[in-house]
Amino acid sequence: MLAAILLFAAVMGLILFFAGRVTGRRSDRIVAFAYLAPTMLMLAVGLIYPGLRTIYQSFFDAAGKAFIGLGNYQTIFTDDGQLTVLRNTVLWVVVTPFVATAVGLLYAILVDKARLESVAKALIFLPMSISFVAASIIWKFVYEFRPDQGNIKQIGLLNQVLVWLGASPRQWLVDSPLNTLLLIVVMIWIQAGFAMTVLSAAIKAIPDDIVEAARLDGVTAFGMFRFVTLPSIRPTVVVVLTTIGIATLKVFDIVRTMTGGQFQTSVVANEFYSQSFRSDNQGLGAALAVLLFVLVIPIVVYNVRQLRAAEAR
């Protein structure tokens, strides 16, 4: 680490030295290129080359030696196990962004201008301050199962509630597709705080004269939300939806920590890790990584366009 720091300082020192000695008409361009060159080099080495290498590797077999063309991609869309992975990924992307955004928006509206607004917001934002792994461990205890026999006591909150109600405890993380939905709850719990924070800021940015005019016209609370609040914060809602959607597509920690991808809970991000490093299937793992990259690109492009449109208004 010390060597890396010294190397970085030396490179930046050389850049500053040569940039300071450049004069003439083209000096601005040369200085700009001098500052951008290290970044471009690191992007090429750390991002572009690995990306191209992954695409190339996805056309080879498990050992990475025999060329099989689109065989790995055909496996993804025909194999029963891989189809389950795709089904789970679609379920995550369809449910998580919309529910998390809806919960965050509802909470932001309810606590807006309340007496203990800051405390209420802090409570729902707290899950964002911990890692996905820590959140997964917390919820794994919530779903924990102990056999219902003898003097064995439940340590899982959900099963203990069932026992109090006179029902039998169950293994929540084993039954599919219920277990996938229970994992999604963890992601919603984490992302709702992010949605609430961003949407609350957007709600507070609505001009007061618009709100007052609507109230003078006798608009009801629901009408205020439908015709004033929601149209005013629409660009922010779209950005929150797409941002959570991108995070959901890449979800790995929650699945890996709580089930390890077993019991038909695996998603694309977890599956390409499992295929690449546990099953040693380099070709299929690379193809899954490329698929994930392709799925993320449209959302990123749409998000960028919405941000530019919001800035232009």
Coordinates of N, CA and C in Angstrom, one line a residue, residues 30-248:
I30 N -3.4 20.4 -23.7 CA -2.4 19.5 -23.3 C -2.5 19.3 -21.8
V31 N -2.8 20.3 -21.0 CA -2.9 20.2 -19.6 C -4.1 19.3 -19.3
A32 N -5.2 19.5 -20.0 CA -6.4 18.6 -19.8 C -6.1 17.2 -20.1
F33 N -5.4 16.9 -21.2 CA -5.1 15.6 -21.5 C -4.1 14.9 -20.5
A34 N -3.2 15.8 -19.9 CA -2.3 15.3 -18.9 C -3.0 14.8 -17.7
Y35 N -4.0 15.5 -17.3 CA -4.8 15.1 -16.1 C -5.7 14.0 -16.4
L36 N -6.2 13.9 -17.6 CA -7.2 12.8 -18.0 C -6.5 11.5 -18.3
A37 N -5.2 11.6 -18.7 CA -4.5 10.4 -19.2 C -4.4 9.3 -18.1
P38 N -4.1 9.6 -16.8 CA -4.0 8.5 -15.8 C -5.4 7.9 -15.6
T39 N -6.4 8.7 -15.6 CA -7.8 8.2 -15.4 C -8.2 7.3 -16.6
M40 N -7.9 7.7 -17.8 CA -8.3 6.9 -18.9 C -7.5 5.6 -18.9
L41 N -6.2 5.7 -18.5 CA -5.4 4.5 -18.5 C -6.0 3.5 -17.4
M42 N -6.4 4.0 -16.3 CA -6.9 3.1 -15.2 C -8.3 2.5 -15.7
L43 N -9.1 3.3 -16.4 CA -10.4 2.8 -16.9 C -10.2 1.7 -17.9
A44 N -9.2 1.9 -18.8 CA -8.9 0.9 -19.8 C -8.4 -0.4 -19.2
V45 N -7.5 -0.3 -18.2 CA -7.0 -1.5 -17.5 C -8.0 -2.1 -16.6
G46 N -8.7 -1.3 -15.8 CA -9.6 -1.9 -14.8 C -11.0 -2.1 -15.2
L47 N -11.5 -1.5 -16.3 CA -12.9 -1.7 -16.7 C -13.0 -2.2 -18.2
I48 N -12.5 -1.4 -19.1 CA -12.7 -1.8 -20.5 C -12.1 -3.1 -20.9
Y49 N -10.8 -3.4 -20.5 CA -10.2 -4.6 -20.9 C -10.9 -5.8 -20.2
P50 N -11.2 -5.7 -18.9 CA -11.9 -6.9 -18.2 C -13.3 -7.1 -18.8
G51 N -14.0 -6.0 -19.2 CA -15.3 -6.2 -19.9 C -15.2 -6.9 -21.2
L52 N -14.2 -6.5 -22.0 CA -14.0 -7.2 -23.3 C -13.6 -8.6 -23.1
R53 N -12.7 -8.8 -22.1 CA -12.2 -10.2 -21.9 C -13.4 -11.1 -21.4
T54 N -14.3 -10.5 -20.6 CA -15.4 -11.3 -20.1 C -16.3 -11.7 -21.3
I55 N -16.6 -10.8 -22.2 CA -17.4 -11.0 -23.4 C -16.8 -12.1 -24.2
Y56 N -15.5 -12.0 -24.4 CA -14.7 -13.0 -25.2 C -14.8 -14.4 -24.5
Q57 N -14.6 -14.4 -23.2 CA -14.6 -15.7 -22.5 C -16.0 -16.4 -22.5
S58 N -17.1 -15.6 -22.6 CA -18.4 -16.2 -22.6 C -18.7 -17.1 -23.8
F59 N -17.9 -17.0 -24.8 CA -18.1 -17.9 -26.0 C -17.3 -19.2 -25.9
F60 N -16.7 -19.5 -24.7 CA -15.9 -20.7 -24.6 C -16.5 -21.6 -23.5
D61 N -16.0 -22.8 -23.5 CA -16.5 -23.8 -22.6 C -16.1 -23.5 -21.1
A62 N -16.4 -24.5 -20.3 CA -16.2 -24.3 -18.8 C -14.7 -24.1 -18.5
A63 N -13.8 -24.8 -19.3 CA -12.4 -24.6 -19.0 C -11.8 -23.4 -19.7
G64 N -12.6 -22.8 -20.6 CA -12.1 -21.6 -21.3 C -11.2 -21.9 -22.4
K65 N -11.3 -23.1 -23.0 CA -10.3 -23.5 -24.1 C -11.1 -23.8 -25.4
A66 N -12.2 -24.4 -25.4 CA -12.9 -24.8 -26.6 C -14.0 -23.7 -26.9
F67 N -14.0 -23.3 -28.2 CA -15.0 -22.3 -28.6 C -16.3 -23.0 -28.8
I68 N -17.4 -22.5 -28.2 CA -18.7 -23.1 -28.3 C -19.7 -22.1 -28.8
G69 N -19.3 -20.9 -29.2 CA -20.2 -19.9 -29.7 C -21.2 -19.4 -28.7
L70 N -22.5 -19.5 -29.0 CA -23.6 -19.0 -28.1 C -24.1 -20.1 -27.2
G71 N -23.3 -21.2 -27.0 CA -23.8 -22.3 -26.2 C -24.1 -21.9 -24.8
N72 N -23.2 -21.1 -24.2 CA -23.5 -20.7 -22.8 C -24.8 -19.8 -22.7
Y73 N -25.0 -19.0 -23.6 CA -26.2 -18.2 -23.6 C -27.5 -19.1 -23.9
Q74 N -27.3 -20.1 -24.7 CA -28.4 -21.0 -24.9 C -28.7 -21.8 -23.6
T75 N -27.7 -22.1 -22.8 CA -27.9 -22.8 -21.6 C -28.7 -21.9 -20.6
I76 N -28.4 -20.6 -20.6 CA -29.0 -19.7 -19.7 C -30.5 -19.7 -19.9
F77 N -30.9 -19.7 -21.2 CA -32.4 -19.6 -21.5 C -33.1 -20.9 -21.8
T78 N -32.4 -22.0 -21.5 CA -33.0 -23.3 -21.7 C -32.9 -24.2 -20.5
D79 N -31.9 -24.1 -19.8 CA -31.7 -25.0 -18.6 C -32.7 -24.6 -17.5
D80 N -33.3 -25.6 -16.8 CA -34.3 -25.4 -15.8 C -33.7 -24.6 -14.7
G81 N -32.5 -24.9 -14.2 CA -32.0 -24.2 -13.1 C -31.7 -22.7 -13.4
Q82 N -31.2 -22.4 -14.6 CA -30.9 -21.1 -15.1 C -32.2 -20.3 -15.3
L83 N -33.3 -21.0 -15.8 CA -34.6 -20.3 -15.9 C -35.1 -19.9 -14.6
T84 N -34.9 -20.7 -13.6 CA -35.3 -20.3 -12.2 C -34.6 -19.1 -11.7
V85 N -33.3 -19.0 -12.1 CA -32.5 -17.8 -11.7 C -33.0 -16.6 -12.4
L86 N -33.4 -16.7 -13.7 CA -34.0 -15.6 -14.4 C -35.3 -15.2 -13.9
R87 N -36.1 -16.2 -13.5 CA -37.4 -15.9 -12.9 C -37.3 -15.1 -11.6
N88 N -36.3 -15.6 -10.8 CA -36.1 -14.9 -9.5 C -35.6 -13.4 -9.7
T89 N -34.7 -13.3 -10.7 CA -34.2 -11.9 -11.0 C -35.3 -11.0 -11.4
V90 N -36.2 -11.5 -12.3 CA -37.3 -10.7 -12.8 C -38.2 -10.3 -11.6
L91 N -38.5 -11.3 -10.7 CA -39.3 -11.0 -9.5 C -38.7 -9.9 -8.6
W92 N -37.4 -10.0 -8.5 CA -36.7 -9.0 -7.7 C -36.9 -7.6 -8.3
V93 N -36.7 -7.5 -9.6 CA -36.7 -6.2 -10.3 C -38.1 -5.6 -10.4
V94 N -39.1 -6.5 -10.5 CA -40.5 -6.0 -10.6 C -41.0 -5.6 -9.3
V95 N -40.7 -6.3 -8.2 CA -41.3 -6.0 -6.9 C -40.5 -4.9 -6.1
T96 N -39.2 -5.1 -6.0 CA -38.4 -4.3 -5.1 C -38.5 -2.8 -5.4
P97 N -38.1 -2.3 -6.6 CA -38.1 -0.8 -6.8 C -39.5 -0.2 -6.5
F98 N -40.6 -0.8 -7.0 CA -41.9 -0.2 -6.8 C -42.3 -0.2 -5.4
V99 N -42.1 -1.3 -4.7 CA -42.6 -1.3 -3.3 C -41.7 -0.4 -2.4
A100 N -40.4 -0.5 -2.6 CA -39.5 0.4 -1.8 C -39.8 1.9 -2.1
T101 N -40.0 2.2 -3.3 CA -40.3 3.6 -3.6 C -41.7 4.0 -3.0
A102 N -42.7 3.1 -3.1 CA -44.0 3.4 -2.6 C -43.9 3.6 -1.1
V103 N -43.2 2.8 -0.4 CA -43.1 2.9 1.1 C -42.3 4.1 1.4
G104 N -41.2 4.4 0.7 CA -40.5 5.7 1.0 C -41.3 6.9 0.7
L105 N -42.1 6.9 -0.3 CA -42.9 8.1 -0.7 C -44.0 8.3 0.4
L106 N -44.7 7.2 0.7 CA -45.7 7.3 1.7 C -45.2 7.8 3.1
Y107 N -44.1 7.3 3.5 CA -43.5 7.7 4.7 C -43.0 9.2 4.7
A108 N -42.5 9.6 3.5 CA -42.1 11.0 3.4 C -43.2 11.9 3.5
I109 N -44.4 11.5 2.9 CA -45.6 12.4 3.0 C -46.1 12.4 4.4
L110 N -46.1 11.3 5.1 CA -46.7 11.2 6.4 C -46.0 12.0 7.5
V111 N -44.6 12.0 7.4 CA -43.8 12.6 8.4 C -43.4 14.1 8.0
D112 N -43.9 14.5 6.8 CA -43.5 15.8 6.4 C -44.1 16.9 7.3
K113 N -43.2 17.7 7.8 CA -43.5 18.8 8.8 C -44.1 18.4 10.1
A114 N -43.9 17.1 10.4 CA -44.3 16.6 11.7 C -43.4 17.1 12.8
R115 N -43.8 17.0 14.1 CA -43.0 17.5 15.2 C -41.7 16.8 15.3
L116 N -41.7 15.4 15.2 CA -40.5 14.6 15.3 C -40.1 14.1 14.0
E117 N -40.1 15.0 13.0 CA -39.8 14.6 11.6 C -38.4 14.0 11.5
S118 N -37.4 14.7 12.1 CA -36.0 14.2 11.9 C -35.8 12.9 12.6
V119 N -36.5 12.6 13.7 CA -36.3 11.4 14.4 C -37.0 10.3 13.6
A120 N -38.2 10.5 13.1 CA -38.9 9.5 12.3 C -38.1 9.2 11.0
K121 N -37.5 10.2 10.4 CA -36.7 9.9 9.2 C -35.4 9.1 9.5
A122 N -34.9 9.4 10.7 CA -33.6 8.7 11.0 C -33.9 7.2 11.3
L123 N -35.1 6.9 11.8 CA -35.4 5.5 12.1 C -35.5 4.7 10.8
I124 N -36.1 5.2 9.8 CA -36.2 4.5 8.5 C -35.0 4.5 7.7
F125 N -34.1 5.5 8.0 CA -32.9 5.6 7.2 C -31.8 4.8 7.8
L126 N -31.9 4.3 9.0 CA -30.9 3.6 9.7 C -30.4 2.3 8.9
P127 N -31.3 1.5 8.3 CA -30.9 0.4 7.5 C -29.9 0.7 6.4
M128 N -29.9 2.0 5.9 CA -29.0 2.4 4.9 C -27.6 2.5 5.4
S129 N -27.4 2.7 6.7 CA -26.1 2.9 7.3 C -25.4 1.6 7.6
I130 N -26.0 0.5 7.4 CA -25.3 -0.8 7.6 C -25.1 -1.5 6.3
S131 N -24.2 -2.5 6.2 CA -24.0 -3.2 5.0 C -25.1 -4.2 4.7
F132 N -25.2 -4.7 3.4 CA -26.1 -5.7 3.1 C -25.9 -6.9 3.8
V133 N -24.7 -7.3 4.1 CA -24.4 -8.5 4.9 C -25.0 -8.4 6.3
A134 N -24.7 -7.3 6.9 CA -25.2 -7.1 8.3 C -26.8 -7.1 8.3
A135 N -27.4 -6.5 7.3 CA -28.9 -6.5 7.3 C -29.4 -7.9 7.0
S136 N -28.6 -8.7 6.2 CA -29.1 -10.1 6.0 C -29.0 -10.9 7.2
I137 N -27.9 -10.7 8.0 CA -27.8 -11.5 9.2 C -28.9 -11.2 10.2
I138 N -29.3 -9.9 10.3 CA -30.4 -9.5 11.2 C -31.7 -10.2 10.8
W139 N -32.0 -10.2 9.5 CA -33.2 -10.8 9.0 C -33.1 -12.3 9.0
K140 N -31.9 -12.8 8.9 CA -31.8 -14.3 9.0 C -32.2 -14.8 10.4
F141 N -31.9 -13.9 11.4 CA -32.4 -14.2 12.8 C -33.9 -14.1 12.9
V142 N -34.5 -13.2 12.1 CA -36.0 -13.0 12.1 C -36.6 -14.2 11.6
Y143 N -36.0 -14.8 10.5 CA -36.6 -16.0 9.9 C -36.1 -17.3 10.5
E144 N -35.3 -17.3 11.5 CA -34.7 -18.5 12.0 C -35.7 -19.5 12.5
F145 N -35.4 -20.8 12.3 CA -36.4 -21.9 12.6 C -35.7 -22.9 13.5
R146 N -36.5 -23.3 14.5 CA -36.1 -24.3 15.4 C -37.2 -25.4 15.4
P147 N -36.9 -26.7 15.5 CA -37.9 -27.7 15.5 C -38.9 -27.5 16.6
D148 N -40.2 -27.7 16.4 CA -41.2 -27.5 17.4 C -41.4 -28.8 18.2
Q149 N -40.5 -29.0 19.1 CA -40.5 -30.2 19.9 C -39.8 -30.0 21.3
G150 N -40.3 -30.6 22.3 CA -39.7 -30.6 23.6 C -39.7 -29.1 24.2
N151 N -38.6 -28.8 24.8 CA -38.4 -27.5 25.4 C -37.6 -26.5 24.5
I152 N -37.5 -26.9 23.2 CA -36.8 -26.0 22.3 C -37.5 -24.7 22.0
K153 N -36.9 -23.6 22.3 CA -37.5 -22.3 22.1 C -37.1 -21.7 20.8
Q154 N -38.0 -21.0 20.2 CA -37.7 -20.3 18.9 C -36.9 -19.0 19.2
I155 N -35.9 -18.8 18.4 CA -35.1 -17.6 18.5 C -35.4 -16.7 17.3
G156 N -36.1 -17.2 16.3 CA -36.6 -16.4 15.2 C -37.8 -15.6 15.6
L157 N -37.8 -14.3 15.3 CA -39.0 -13.5 15.7 C -40.2 -13.9 15.0
L158 N -40.2 -14.2 13.7 CA -41.4 -14.5 13.0 C -42.0 -15.8 13.5
N159 N -41.2 -16.8 13.7 CA -41.7 -18.1 14.2 C -42.2 -18.0 15.7
Q160 N -41.5 -17.1 16.5 CA -42.0 -16.9 17.8 C -43.4 -16.3 17.8
V161 N -43.6 -15.4 16.9 CA -45.0 -14.8 16.8 C -46.0 -15.9 16.4
L162 N -45.6 -16.8 15.5 CA -46.5 -17.9 15.2 C -46.8 -18.8 16.4
V163 N -45.8 -19.1 17.2 CA -46.0 -19.9 18.4 C -47.0 -19.2 19.3
W164 N -46.8 -17.9 19.5 CA -47.7 -17.1 20.4 C -49.1 -17.2 19.9
L165 N -49.3 -17.3 18.6 CA -50.6 -17.3 18.0 C -51.2 -18.7 17.9
G166 N -50.4 -19.7 18.4 CA -50.9 -21.1 18.4 C -50.6 -21.8 17.2
A167 N -49.8 -21.3 16.3 CA -49.5 -22.0 15.0 C -48.1 -22.6 15.2
S168 N -47.8 -23.5 14.2 CA -46.5 -24.2 14.2 C -45.5 -23.4 13.5
P169 N -44.2 -23.4 13.9 CA -43.2 -22.7 13.2 C -42.8 -23.4 11.9
R170 N -42.3 -22.6 11.0 CA -42.0 -23.2 9.7 C -40.6 -22.7 9.2
Q171 N -40.0 -23.4 8.3 CA -38.7 -23.0 7.7 C -39.0 -22.0 6.5
W172 N -38.9 -20.8 6.8 CA -39.3 -19.7 5.9 C -38.4 -19.7 4.7
L173 N -37.1 -20.0 4.9 CA -36.2 -19.8 3.8 C -36.0 -21.1 2.9
V174 N -36.8 -22.0 3.1 CA -36.7 -23.3 2.3 C -37.8 -23.4 1.3
D175 N -39.0 -22.9 1.5 CA -40.1 -23.0 0.6 C -40.0 -22.0 -0.5
S176 N -40.0 -22.5 -1.8 CA -40.0 -21.6 -2.9 C -41.4 -21.4 -3.5
P177 N -41.8 -20.3 -4.0 CA -41.0 -19.0 -4.2 C -41.2 -18.1 -3.0
L178 N -41.8 -18.5 -1.9 CA -42.0 -17.7 -0.7 C -40.6 -17.2 -0.2
N179 N -39.6 -18.0 -0.2 CA -38.3 -17.6 0.3 C -37.7 -16.5 -0.5
T180 N -37.9 -16.4 -1.8 CA -37.4 -15.3 -2.6 C -38.1 -14.0 -2.2
L181 N -39.4 -14.1 -2.0 CA -40.2 -12.9 -1.5 C -39.7 -12.4 -0.2
L182 N -39.3 -13.3 0.7 CA -38.8 -13.0 2.0 C -37.4 -12.3 1.9
L183 N -36.6 -12.7 1.0 CA -35.4 -12.1 0.7 C -35.6 -10.7 0.1
I184 N -36.6 -10.5 -0.7 CA -36.9 -9.2 -1.3 C -37.3 -8.2 -0.2
V185 N -37.9 -8.7 0.9 CA -38.3 -7.9 2.0 C -37.1 -7.2 2.6
V186 N -36.0 -7.9 2.7 CA -34.8 -7.3 3.2 C -34.3 -6.2 2.4
M187 N -34.3 -6.3 1.0 CA -33.9 -5.3 0.1 C -34.8 -4.1 0.2
I188 N -36.1 -4.3 0.4 CA -37.1 -3.2 0.5 C -36.8 -2.5 1.8
W189 N -36.5 -3.2 2.9 CA -36.2 -2.6 4.2 C -35.0 -1.7 4.1
I190 N -34.0 -2.0 3.3 CA -32.8 -1.2 3.2 C -33.1 0.0 2.3
Q191 N -33.7 -0.2 1.1 CA -33.8 0.8 0.1 C -35.0 1.8 0.4
A192 N -35.9 1.5 1.3 CA -37.0 2.4 1.6 C -36.4 3.7 2.2
G193 N -35.4 3.6 3.0 CA -34.8 4.8 3.6 C -34.2 5.7 2.6
F194 N -33.5 5.1 1.6 CA -33.0 5.9 0.5 C -34.1 6.6 -0.3
A195 N -35.2 5.9 -0.6 CA -36.3 6.5 -1.3 C -36.9 7.6 -0.5
M196 N -37.1 7.4 0.8 CA -37.7 8.4 1.6 C -36.9 9.7 1.7
T197 N -35.6 9.5 1.8 CA -34.7 10.7 1.9 C -34.8 11.6 0.6
V198 N -34.6 10.9 -0.5 CA -34.6 11.7 -1.8 C -36.0 12.3 -2.1
L199 N -37.0 11.5 -1.9 CA -38.4 12.0 -2.2 C -38.8 13.1 -1.2
S200 N -38.4 13.0 0.0 CA -38.7 14.0 1.0 C -38.1 15.3 0.6
A201 N -36.9 15.3 0.1 CA -36.2 16.5 -0.3 C -37.0 17.1 -1.5
A202 N -37.4 16.2 -2.4 CA -38.2 16.7 -3.6 C -39.5 17.3 -3.2
I203 N -40.2 16.7 -2.2 CA -41.5 17.3 -1.7 C -41.3 18.6 -1.1
K204 N -40.2 18.8 -0.3 CA -40.0 20.1 0.3 C -39.6 21.2 -0.7
A205 N -39.2 20.7 -1.9 CA -38.8 21.7 -2.9 C -40.0 22.2 -3.8
I206 N -41.2 21.6 -3.5 CA -42.4 22.1 -4.2 C -42.7 23.5 -3.8
P207 N -42.9 24.5 -4.7 CA -43.2 25.9 -4.3 C -44.4 26.0 -3.4
D208 N -44.3 26.8 -2.4 CA -45.4 27.0 -1.5 C -46.7 27.6 -2.1
D209 N -46.4 28.4 -3.1 CA -47.6 29.1 -3.8 C -48.5 28.1 -4.5
I210 N -47.9 27.0 -5.0 CA -48.7 26.0 -5.7 C -49.5 25.2 -4.7
V211 N -48.9 24.9 -3.5 CA -49.6 24.2 -2.5 C -50.8 25.1 -1.9
E212 N -50.5 26.3 -1.7 CA -51.5 27.2 -1.1 C -52.7 27.4 -2.1
A213 N -52.3 27.5 -3.4 CA -53.4 27.7 -4.4 C -54.3 26.5 -4.5
A214 N -53.7 25.3 -4.3 CA -54.5 24.1 -4.4 C -55.4 24.0 -3.1
R215 N -54.9 24.4 -2.0 CA -55.7 24.4 -0.8 C -56.8 25.4 -0.8
L216 N -56.6 26.5 -1.4 CA -57.6 27.5 -1.6 C -58.7 27.0 -2.5
D217 N -58.4 26.2 -3.5 CA -59.4 25.6 -4.4 C -60.1 24.5 -3.8
G218 N -59.8 24.1 -2.5 CA -60.5 23.1 -1.8 C -60.1 21.7 -2.2
V219 N -58.9 21.5 -2.7 CA -58.4 20.2 -3.0 C -58.2 19.3 -1.8
T220 N -58.7 18.1 -1.9 CA -58.6 17.1 -0.7 C -57.1 16.6 -0.6
A221 N -56.9 15.9 0.5 CA -55.5 15.4 0.7 C -55.1 14.5 -0.4
F222 N -56.0 13.6 -0.9 CA -55.7 12.7 -2.0 C -55.5 13.5 -3.3
G223 N -56.4 14.5 -3.5 CA -56.2 15.3 -4.7 C -54.9 16.0 -4.7
M224 N -54.5 16.5 -3.5 CA -53.2 17.2 -3.4 C -52.1 16.3 -3.8
F225 N -52.1 15.0 -3.4 CA -51.1 14.1 -3.7 C -51.1 13.8 -5.2
R226 N -52.3 13.6 -5.8 CA -52.5 13.1 -7.2 C -52.2 14.3 -8.1
F227 N -52.6 15.5 -7.9 CA -52.6 16.5 -8.9 C -51.4 17.6 -8.6
V228 N -50.9 17.5 -7.4 CA -49.8 18.5 -7.1 C -48.5 17.8 -6.7
T229 N -48.5 17.0 -5.7 CA -47.3 16.4 -5.2 C -46.6 15.5 -6.2
L230 N -47.4 14.5 -6.7 CA -46.9 13.5 -7.6 C -46.4 14.1 -8.9
P231 N -47.1 14.9 -9.6 CA -46.6 15.5 -10.8 C -45.3 16.4 -10.6
S232 N -45.3 17.0 -9.4 CA -44.1 17.9 -9.2 C -42.8 17.1 -8.9
I233 N -43.0 15.9 -8.3 CA -41.8 15.1 -8.0 C -41.6 13.9 -9.0
R234 N -42.3 13.9 -10.1 CA -42.2 12.8 -11.0 C -40.8 12.5 -11.4
P235 N -40.0 13.5 -11.9 CA -38.6 13.1 -12.3 C -37.8 12.5 -11.1
T236 N -38.0 12.9 -9.9 CA -37.3 12.3 -8.8 C -37.8 10.9 -8.5
V237 N -39.1 10.7 -8.7 CA -39.6 9.3 -8.5 C -39.0 8.4 -9.5
V238 N -38.9 8.8 -10.8 CA -38.3 8.0 -11.8 C -36.8 7.7 -11.5
V239 N -36.1 8.7 -11.0 CA -34.7 8.5 -10.7 C -34.5 7.5 -9.5
V240 N -35.4 7.6 -8.5 CA -35.3 6.7 -7.4 C -35.7 5.2 -7.9
L241 N -36.7 5.1 -8.7 CA -37.1 3.8 -9.2 C -35.9 3.1 -10.0
T242 N -35.3 3.9 -10.9 CA -34.2 3.3 -11.7 C -33.0 3.0 -10.9
T243 N -32.7 3.9 -9.9 CA -31.5 3.7 -9.1 C -31.7 2.4 -8.2
I244 N -32.9 2.2 -7.6 CA -33.1 1.0 -6.9 C -33.2 -0.2 -7.8
G245 N -33.7 0.0 -9.0 CA -33.7 -1.1 -10.0 C -32.3 -1.6 -10.3
I246 N -31.4 -0.7 -10.5 CA -30.0 -1.1 -10.8 C -29.4 -1.8 -9.6
A247 N -29.6 -1.3 -8.4 CA -29.1 -2.0 -7.2 C -29.7 -3.4 -7.1
T248 N -31.0 -3.5 -7.4 CA -31.7 -4.8 -7.3 C -31.1 -5.8 -8.3

